Coordinates of C-alpha atoms in Angstrom, one line a residue:
Chain D
M158 CA 10.8 11.3 28.3
A159 CA 9.2 11.8 24.9
K160 CA 6.0 13.9 24.8
I161 CA 2.9 11.8 24.0
V162 CA 1.6 14.5 21.7
D163 CA 4.8 14.4 19.7
I164 CA 4.6 10.6 19.3
K165 CA 1.0 10.7 18.3
K166 CA 1.9 13.1 15.5
K167 CA 4.3 10.5 14.1
L168 CA 1.7 7.7 14.0
V169 CA 0.5 6.6 10.5
P170 CA -3.2 7.3 10.3
I171 CA -5.4 4.3 10.0
E172 CA -7.1 4.3 6.6
K173 CA -10.8 4.2 6.2
K174 CA -12.3 1.8 3.7
T175 CA -12.7 3.3 0.3
S176 CA -15.2 2.7 -2.5
K177 CA -12.6 0.4 -4.0
S178 CA -13.5 -2.1 -1.3
S179 CA -15.7 -4.4 -3.3
E180 CA -16.3 -7.9 -2.3
N181 CA -13.8 -9.2 -4.8
Y182 CA -11.2 -6.8 -3.7
D183 CA -11.7 -7.8 0.0
Q184 CA -11.5 -11.5 -0.9
L185 CA -8.3 -11.0 -2.8
I186 CA -6.8 -9.1 0.1
R187 CA -7.9 -11.8 2.6
A188 CA -6.5 -14.7 0.5
G189 CA -3.3 -12.8 -0.1
L190 CA -2.8 -12.1 3.6
I191 CA -3.3 -15.7 4.5
S192 CA -0.8 -16.8 1.8
L193 CA 1.8 -14.2 2.7
T194 CA 1.6 -14.8 6.5
Q195 CA 2.2 -18.5 5.8
K196 CA 4.6 -18.6 2.9
G197 CA 6.0 -15.1 2.3
F198 CA 5.8 -13.2 -1.0
S199 CA 8.0 -15.2 -3.4
S200 CA 6.4 -18.5 -2.8
S201 CA 2.8 -17.1 -3.0
G202 CA 1.4 -17.7 -6.4
I203 CA -1.3 -15.5 -7.9
E204 CA -3.1 -18.5 -9.3
E205 CA -3.4 -20.1 -5.9
I206 CA -4.5 -16.9 -4.3
L207 CA -7.2 -16.4 -7.0
K208 CA -8.4 -20.0 -6.4
N209 CA -8.6 -19.5 -2.6
A210 CA -10.3 -16.1 -3.1
K211 CA -12.7 -17.7 -5.6
V212 CA -12.2 -14.6 -7.8
P213 CA -11.7 -14.6 -11.6
K214 CA -8.2 -13.5 -12.9
G215 CA -9.7 -10.4 -14.6
S216 CA -10.7 -9.0 -11.2
F217 CA -7.1 -9.3 -10.0
Y218 CA -5.8 -7.2 -12.9
Y219 CA -8.7 -4.7 -12.5
Y220 CA -7.4 -3.8 -9.1
F221 CA -3.6 -4.5 -9.4
K222 CA -1.2 -3.9 -12.2
S223 CA 1.2 -6.5 -11.0
K224 CA 2.1 -8.9 -8.1
E225 CA 4.3 -6.1 -6.8
E226 CA 1.4 -3.7 -6.6
F227 CA -0.7 -6.4 -4.9
G228 CA 2.1 -7.0 -2.4
L229 CA 2.2 -3.3 -1.5
A230 CA -1.6 -3.3 -1.0
L231 CA -1.3 -6.3 1.3
I232 CA 1.4 -4.5 3.4
D233 CA -1.0 -1.5 3.7
S234 CA -3.9 -3.7 4.6
Y235 CA -2.0 -5.7 7.2
S236 CA -0.4 -2.6 8.6
N237 CA -3.9 -1.0 9.0
Y238 CA -5.4 -4.1 10.5
F239 CA -2.4 -4.4 12.9
A240 CA -2.5 -0.7 13.9
R241 CA -6.2 -1.1 14.8
K242 CA -5.3 -4.2 16.9
L243 CA -2.5 -2.3 18.7
D244 CA -4.8 0.6 19.4
K245 CA -7.4 -1.8 20.8
F246 CA -4.9 -3.0 23.4
F247 CA -2.6 0.0 23.9
L248 CA -5.4 2.6 24.3
D249 CA -7.6 0.5 26.6
E250 CA -8.0 2.7 29.6
T251 CA -9.6 0.0 31.7
L252 CA -6.2 -1.6 32.0
T253 CA -2.8 -0.3 33.2
P254 CA -0.3 0.4 30.4
V255 CA 1.7 -2.7 31.4
E256 CA -1.4 -4.8 31.4
R257 CA -2.2 -3.5 27.9
L258 CA 1.1 -4.9 26.7
E259 CA 0.5 -8.2 28.5
H260 CA -2.9 -8.5 26.9
F261 CA -1.5 -7.8 23.5
I262 CA 1.1 -10.5 24.0
K263 CA -1.5 -13.0 25.2
A264 CA -3.8 -12.3 22.3
A265 CA -0.9 -12.8 19.8
R266 CA -0.2 -16.1 21.5
I267 CA -3.8 -17.2 21.2
S268 CA -3.9 -16.1 17.5
M269 CA -0.8 -18.0 16.6
A270 CA -2.0 -21.2 18.4
R271 CA -5.4 -20.9 16.5
Y272 CA -3.6 -21.4 13.2
D273 CA -1.3 -24.1 14.7
F274 CA 1.7 -21.7 14.6
Q275 CA 1.7 -21.8 10.8
R276 CA 1.0 -18.1 10.2
G277 CA 3.6 -15.7 11.3
C278 CA 3.8 -11.9 10.9
L279 CA 3.4 -10.7 7.3
V280 CA 5.9 -7.9 7.9
G281 CA 8.5 -10.2 9.5
N282 CA 8.1 -12.7 6.7
L283 CA 8.7 -10.0 4.1
G284 CA 11.6 -8.5 6.0
Q285 CA 13.3 -11.9 5.9
E286 CA 12.7 -12.2 2.1
M287 CA 13.8 -8.6 1.5
T288 CA 16.9 -9.5 -0.6
I289 CA 14.6 -10.9 -3.4
L290 CA 11.7 -8.5 -3.0
P291 CA 10.9 -5.5 -5.2
G292 CA 12.9 -2.5 -3.8
S293 CA 9.6 -0.6 -3.2
F294 CA 8.8 -2.9 -0.3
R295 CA 11.8 -1.9 1.9
Q296 CA 10.8 1.6 3.0
K297 CA 7.2 0.5 3.4
L298 CA 8.1 -2.4 5.7
I299 CA 10.5 -0.1 7.7
D300 CA 7.7 2.4 8.1
V301 CA 5.4 -0.2 9.5
F302 CA 7.9 -1.3 12.1
T303 CA 8.5 2.4 13.0
D304 CA 4.7 2.9 13.4
W305 CA 4.3 -0.2 15.6
Q306 CA 7.2 1.0 17.7
H307 CA 5.7 4.5 18.1
R308 CA 2.5 3.0 19.3
T309 CA 4.4 0.7 21.8
E310 CA 6.6 3.6 22.9
L311 CA 3.4 5.6 23.7
C312 CA 2.2 2.8 25.9
L313 CA 5.5 2.5 27.6
V314 CA 5.7 6.3 28.2
E315 CA 2.3 6.1 29.9
A316 CA 3.5 3.2 32.0
Q317 CA 6.5 5.2 33.0
K318 CA 4.4 8.3 33.9
S319 CA 2.3 6.0 36.2
G320 CA 5.5 4.7 37.8
L321 CA 4.8 1.2 36.6
I322 CA 8.2 0.8 34.8
H323 CA 11.6 2.0 35.7
S324 CA 12.1 5.7 35.3
E325 CA 15.5 5.3 33.5
I326 CA 14.1 3.3 30.7
D327 CA 14.4 4.9 27.2
C328 CA 10.9 4.1 26.0
K329 CA 11.8 4.6 22.3
T330 CA 14.7 2.2 22.4
K331 CA 12.8 -0.3 24.5
A332 CA 9.9 -0.3 22.1
E333 CA 12.3 -1.0 19.2
F334 CA 14.0 -3.7 21.3
F335 CA 10.6 -5.3 21.8
W336 CA 9.7 -5.4 18.1
I337 CA 13.2 -6.7 17.1
G338 CA 13.0 -9.5 19.6
W339 CA 9.3 -10.2 19.2
E340 CA 9.7 -10.9 15.4
G341 CA 12.5 -13.4 16.4
A342 CA 10.1 -15.0 18.9
I343 CA 7.4 -15.3 16.2
L344 CA 9.9 -16.9 13.8
R345 CA 10.9 -19.4 16.5
A346 CA 7.3 -20.2 17.4
K347 CA 6.6 -21.0 13.8
L348 CA 9.6 -23.3 13.7
E349 CA 8.9 -25.1 16.9
R350 CA 5.1 -25.0 16.4
S351 CA 4.9 -23.9 20.0
A352 CA 4.1 -20.8 22.1
A353 CA 7.1 -21.4 24.3
P354 CA 9.4 -18.9 22.5
L355 CA 6.7 -16.2 22.8
D356 CA 6.4 -16.9 26.5
L357 CA 10.1 -16.9 27.1
F358 CA 10.8 -13.7 25.2
S359 CA 7.9 -11.8 26.7
K360 CA 8.5 -12.9 30.2
D361 CA 12.1 -11.7 30.1
F362 CA 11.1 -8.5 28.3
L363 CA 8.4 -7.6 30.9
M364 CA 10.8 -8.3 33.7
S365 CA 13.3 -5.9 32.1
L366 CA 10.8 -3.0 32.5
K367 CA 10.9 -3.1 36.3
Chain M
M918 CA 23.5 -23.2 38.1
A919 CA 23.9 -25.9 35.4
K920 CA 27.1 -28.0 35.5
I921 CA 29.5 -27.2 32.6
V922 CA 30.3 -30.9 32.2
D923 CA 26.6 -31.7 31.7
I924 CA 26.2 -29.0 29.1
K925 CA 29.3 -30.1 27.2
K926 CA 27.8 -33.6 26.9
K927 CA 24.8 -32.1 25.1
L928 CA 26.8 -30.3 22.4
V929 CA 26.5 -31.7 18.9
P930 CA 30.0 -32.9 17.9
I931 CA 31.6 -30.8 15.1
E932 CA 32.0 -33.1 12.1
K933 CA 35.4 -33.7 10.5
K934 CA 35.6 -33.5 6.7
T935 CA 35.0 -36.9 5.0
S936 CA 36.4 -38.3 1.8
K937 CA 33.1 -37.1 0.2
S938 CA 34.6 -33.7 0.3
S939 CA 35.7 -33.4 -3.3
E940 CA 36.2 -30.0 -4.9
N941 CA 32.8 -30.2 -6.7
Y942 CA 31.1 -31.1 -3.4
D943 CA 32.7 -28.2 -1.6
Q944 CA 31.8 -25.8 -4.4
L945 CA 28.1 -26.9 -4.4
I946 CA 27.9 -26.5 -0.7
R947 CA 29.6 -23.0 -0.9
A948 CA 27.2 -21.8 -3.6
G949 CA 24.2 -23.3 -1.8
L950 CA 25.1 -21.6 1.4
I951 CA 25.4 -18.2 -0.3
S952 CA 22.1 -18.6 -2.0
L953 CA 20.2 -19.9 1.1
T954 CA 21.6 -17.2 3.4
Q955 CA 20.4 -14.6 0.9
K956 CA 17.2 -15.9 -0.5
G957 CA 16.1 -18.9 1.6
F958 CA 15.4 -22.4 0.3
S959 CA 12.2 -22.0 -1.8
S960 CA 13.6 -19.2 -3.9
S961 CA 17.0 -20.9 -4.4
G962 CA 17.1 -22.7 -7.8
I963 CA 19.4 -25.7 -8.4
E964 CA 20.2 -24.4 -11.9
E965 CA 21.4 -21.1 -10.5
I966 CA 23.4 -22.8 -7.7
L967 CA 25.1 -25.1 -10.3
K968 CA 25.9 -22.0 -12.4
N969 CA 27.5 -20.2 -9.5
A970 CA 29.3 -23.3 -8.4
K971 CA 30.6 -23.9 -11.9
V972 CA 29.7 -27.6 -11.5
P973 CA 27.9 -29.8 -14.0
K974 CA 24.4 -31.1 -13.2
G975 CA 25.6 -34.7 -13.0
S976 CA 27.8 -33.8 -10.0
F977 CA 24.8 -32.5 -8.1
Y978 CA 22.9 -35.8 -8.5
Y979 CA 26.1 -37.8 -7.7
Y980 CA 26.1 -36.2 -4.2
F981 CA 22.4 -35.5 -3.6
K982 CA 19.2 -37.4 -4.5
S983 CA 17.1 -34.3 -4.3
K984 CA 16.9 -30.6 -3.4
E985 CA 15.7 -31.7 0.0
E986 CA 18.8 -33.8 0.6
F987 CA 20.9 -30.9 -0.6
G988 CA 19.1 -28.6 1.9
L989 CA 19.8 -31.0 4.8
A990 CA 23.5 -31.1 3.8
L991 CA 23.6 -27.3 3.8
I992 CA 22.0 -27.2 7.3
D993 CA 24.7 -29.6 8.5
S994 CA 27.5 -27.7 6.8
Y995 CA 26.3 -24.3 8.2
S996 CA 25.7 -25.8 11.6
N997 CA 29.3 -27.2 11.7
Y998 CA 30.8 -23.9 10.4
F999 CA 28.9 -21.9 13.0
A1000 CA 29.7 -24.3 15.9
R1001 CA 33.4 -23.8 15.1
K1002 CA 32.8 -20.0 15.0
L1003 CA 31.1 -20.1 18.3
D1004 CA 33.8 -22.2 19.8
K1005 CA 36.5 -19.8 18.5
F1006 CA 34.9 -17.0 20.5
F1007 CA 33.3 -18.8 23.5
L1008 CA 36.3 -20.9 24.3
D1009 CA 38.9 -18.1 24.0
E1010 CA 40.5 -18.1 27.4
T1011 CA 42.4 -14.9 26.7
L1012 CA 39.1 -13.1 27.1
T1013 CA 36.6 -12.9 30.0
P1014 CA 33.4 -14.9 29.2
V1015 CA 31.4 -11.6 28.7
E1016 CA 34.1 -10.3 26.3
R1017 CA 33.8 -13.5 24.4
L1018 CA 30.1 -12.8 23.8
E1019 CA 30.9 -9.2 22.9
H1020 CA 33.6 -10.3 20.4
F1021 CA 31.2 -12.8 18.8
I1022 CA 28.5 -10.0 18.4
K1023 CA 31.1 -7.6 16.9
A1024 CA 32.3 -10.2 14.4
A1025 CA 28.8 -11.0 13.3
R1026 CA 28.2 -7.3 12.8
I1027 CA 31.4 -7.0 10.6
S1028 CA 30.4 -10.1 8.7
M1029 CA 26.9 -8.8 7.9
A1030 CA 28.3 -5.4 6.9
R1031 CA 30.8 -7.1 4.6
Y1032 CA 27.9 -8.5 2.5
D1033 CA 26.0 -5.2 2.7
F1034 CA 23.5 -6.8 5.1
Q1035 CA 22.2 -9.0 2.2
R1036 CA 23.1 -12.3 3.8
G1037 CA 21.3 -13.3 7.0
C1038 CA 21.4 -16.5 9.1
L1039 CA 20.7 -19.7 7.1
V1040 CA 18.9 -21.2 10.1
G1041 CA 16.8 -18.1 10.7
N1042 CA 15.9 -17.9 7.0
L1043 CA 14.8 -21.5 6.9
G1044 CA 12.9 -21.2 10.2
Q1045 CA 10.9 -18.4 8.6
E1046 CA 10.1 -20.5 5.6
M1047 CA 9.3 -23.6 7.7
T1048 CA 5.6 -23.8 6.6
I1049 CA 6.6 -24.6 3.1
L1050 CA 9.8 -26.7 3.7
P1051 CA 10.1 -30.4 3.8
G1052 CA 9.1 -31.7 7.2
S1053 CA 12.6 -33.3 7.7
F1054 CA 14.0 -29.7 8.1
R1055 CA 12.1 -28.9 11.3
Q1056 CA 13.8 -31.0 13.9
K1057 CA 17.2 -30.4 12.3
L1058 CA 16.8 -26.6 12.6
I1059 CA 15.5 -26.9 16.2
D1060 CA 18.5 -29.0 17.0
V1061 CA 20.9 -26.4 15.6
F1062 CA 19.3 -23.6 17.7
T1063 CA 19.5 -26.0 20.8
D1064 CA 23.2 -26.6 20.1
W1065 CA 24.0 -22.8 19.7
Q1066 CA 22.0 -22.1 22.9
H1067 CA 24.0 -24.8 24.8
R1068 CA 27.3 -23.3 23.7
T1069 CA 26.1 -19.8 24.7
E1070 CA 24.8 -21.1 28.0
L1071 CA 28.2 -22.6 28.7
C1072 CA 29.8 -19.2 28.2
L1073 CA 27.2 -17.5 30.4
V1074 CA 27.7 -20.1 33.2
E1075 CA 31.5 -19.3 33.1
A1076 CA 30.7 -15.6 33.3
Q1077 CA 28.4 -16.3 36.3
K1078 CA 31.1 -18.4 38.0
S1079 CA 33.5 -15.5 37.6
G1080 CA 30.9 -13.1 39.1
L1081 CA 30.7 -11.1 35.8
I1082 CA 27.0 -11.5 35.4
H1083 CA 24.1 -11.5 38.0
S1084 CA 24.0 -14.6 40.1
E1085 CA 20.2 -15.0 39.8
I1086 CA 20.3 -15.3 36.0
D1087 CA 19.1 -18.6 34.6
C1088 CA 21.8 -19.1 32.0
K1089 CA 19.8 -21.6 30.0
T1090 CA 16.8 -19.3 29.6
K1091 CA 19.0 -16.3 29.0
A1092 CA 20.9 -18.1 26.2
E1093 CA 17.6 -19.1 24.6
F1094 CA 16.4 -15.5 24.9
F1095 CA 19.6 -14.3 23.2
W1096 CA 19.1 -16.6 20.2
I1097 CA 15.4 -15.8 19.9
G1098 CA 16.1 -12.0 19.9
W1099 CA 19.3 -12.2 17.9
E1100 CA 17.6 -13.8 14.9
G1101 CA 15.0 -11.0 15.1
A1102 CA 17.9 -8.5 15.0
I1103 CA 19.5 -10.2 12.0
L1104 CA 16.1 -10.1 10.2
R1105 CA 15.8 -6.4 10.9
A1106 CA 19.4 -5.6 10.0
K1107 CA 18.7 -7.2 6.6
L1108 CA 15.6 -5.2 6.2
E1109 CA 17.2 -1.9 7.2
R1110 CA 20.5 -2.7 5.6
S1111 CA 22.1 -1.4 8.8
A1112 CA 23.9 -2.7 11.9
A1113 CA 21.7 -0.5 14.1
P1114 CA 19.3 -3.3 15.1
L1115 CA 22.2 -5.6 16.0
D1116 CA 23.7 -2.8 18.2
L1117 CA 20.4 -2.0 19.8
F1118 CA 19.5 -5.6 20.6
S1119 CA 23.0 -6.6 21.9
K1120 CA 23.5 -3.5 24.0
D1121 CA 20.2 -4.1 25.9
F1122 CA 20.9 -7.8 26.2
L1123 CA 24.4 -7.3 27.6
M1124 CA 23.0 -4.7 30.0
S1125 CA 20.5 -7.2 31.2
L1126 CA 23.2 -9.6 32.3
K1127 CA 24.5 -7.2 35.0

């Protein structure tokens, strides 16, 4: 069983907001995240993002040299937002570790339904597009999945210590399995505009922990 | 346990080639399939496809009214090709039903490696892009997954009849679980340019059948 201390060391630290975080910057990031979670990178136009952000073109180039640099900032922002979300669930000591996972899944389901299953996972969307994305995106996206997997592994290790999941489960592998399959479930939920694929995948996954 | 006869009835028949299948038509389809499995629909330009197919523009509009119609023909073509591939493995009576699944997984792994993990699944790629695709694609893509799942279910039912997988498994649900997760594994293999996610997902899946 992996040591929790070792896993914690591997986690990417959640960044604090910097002075760069002006209102325009935040609005660009927000509009960019909405566009990329819906349409991916290639089909997201800067013009449309500027329009949705209600920000002049000059502001964009004040913060970002190129669309590539903007894309990298969006991955960072999404990754930070998501790491905070995972911590909120996975470090909630009022719940058992298995309940934490269940609550995370339930919240993701509610969040997808709120946007009529039109918005997926930014990291999953970009992974799918990788063939045509700037090469600088690849390692960054892999690192994000590795980080999410470490946080999930930590939760599974706690569950295993409490005897809530089978003692023979390799928590590192199981956490990776979860994120591989969960991205597939999000993809299918977007296609079917339904929570059914999320429910089917998570039910089977949670059963497999026993 | 579902009856094999009932499931067979649900399978989409594999289309025979029609007289429409001229050399130009075939080349357009081939070039379109390569482009869409690599880049998805939105980023695939007709000009580039024509260039790769070495076919004049007039030929494209002889066969297809629009890019949308071309996209629908590509889904049909890929779905037919893939149904034949699944049949080749899942109806191979020289193997046990579980070995058939293992051989299919192994072949998919080899196929992805051959193209340096740059080409994914056309149906998965389009599913990911669904928010920005013509609405006519949605049901067609859902039907393709339903068809693949039925073929996989049939194989699992045979495995269950032979006592090779656990008697309590719901083969229909398990087949859907496989395709949800498998698409996630293909996505990750593309991102990591590695077969490791395919191996990790399929190993856990096959273990879960016992």
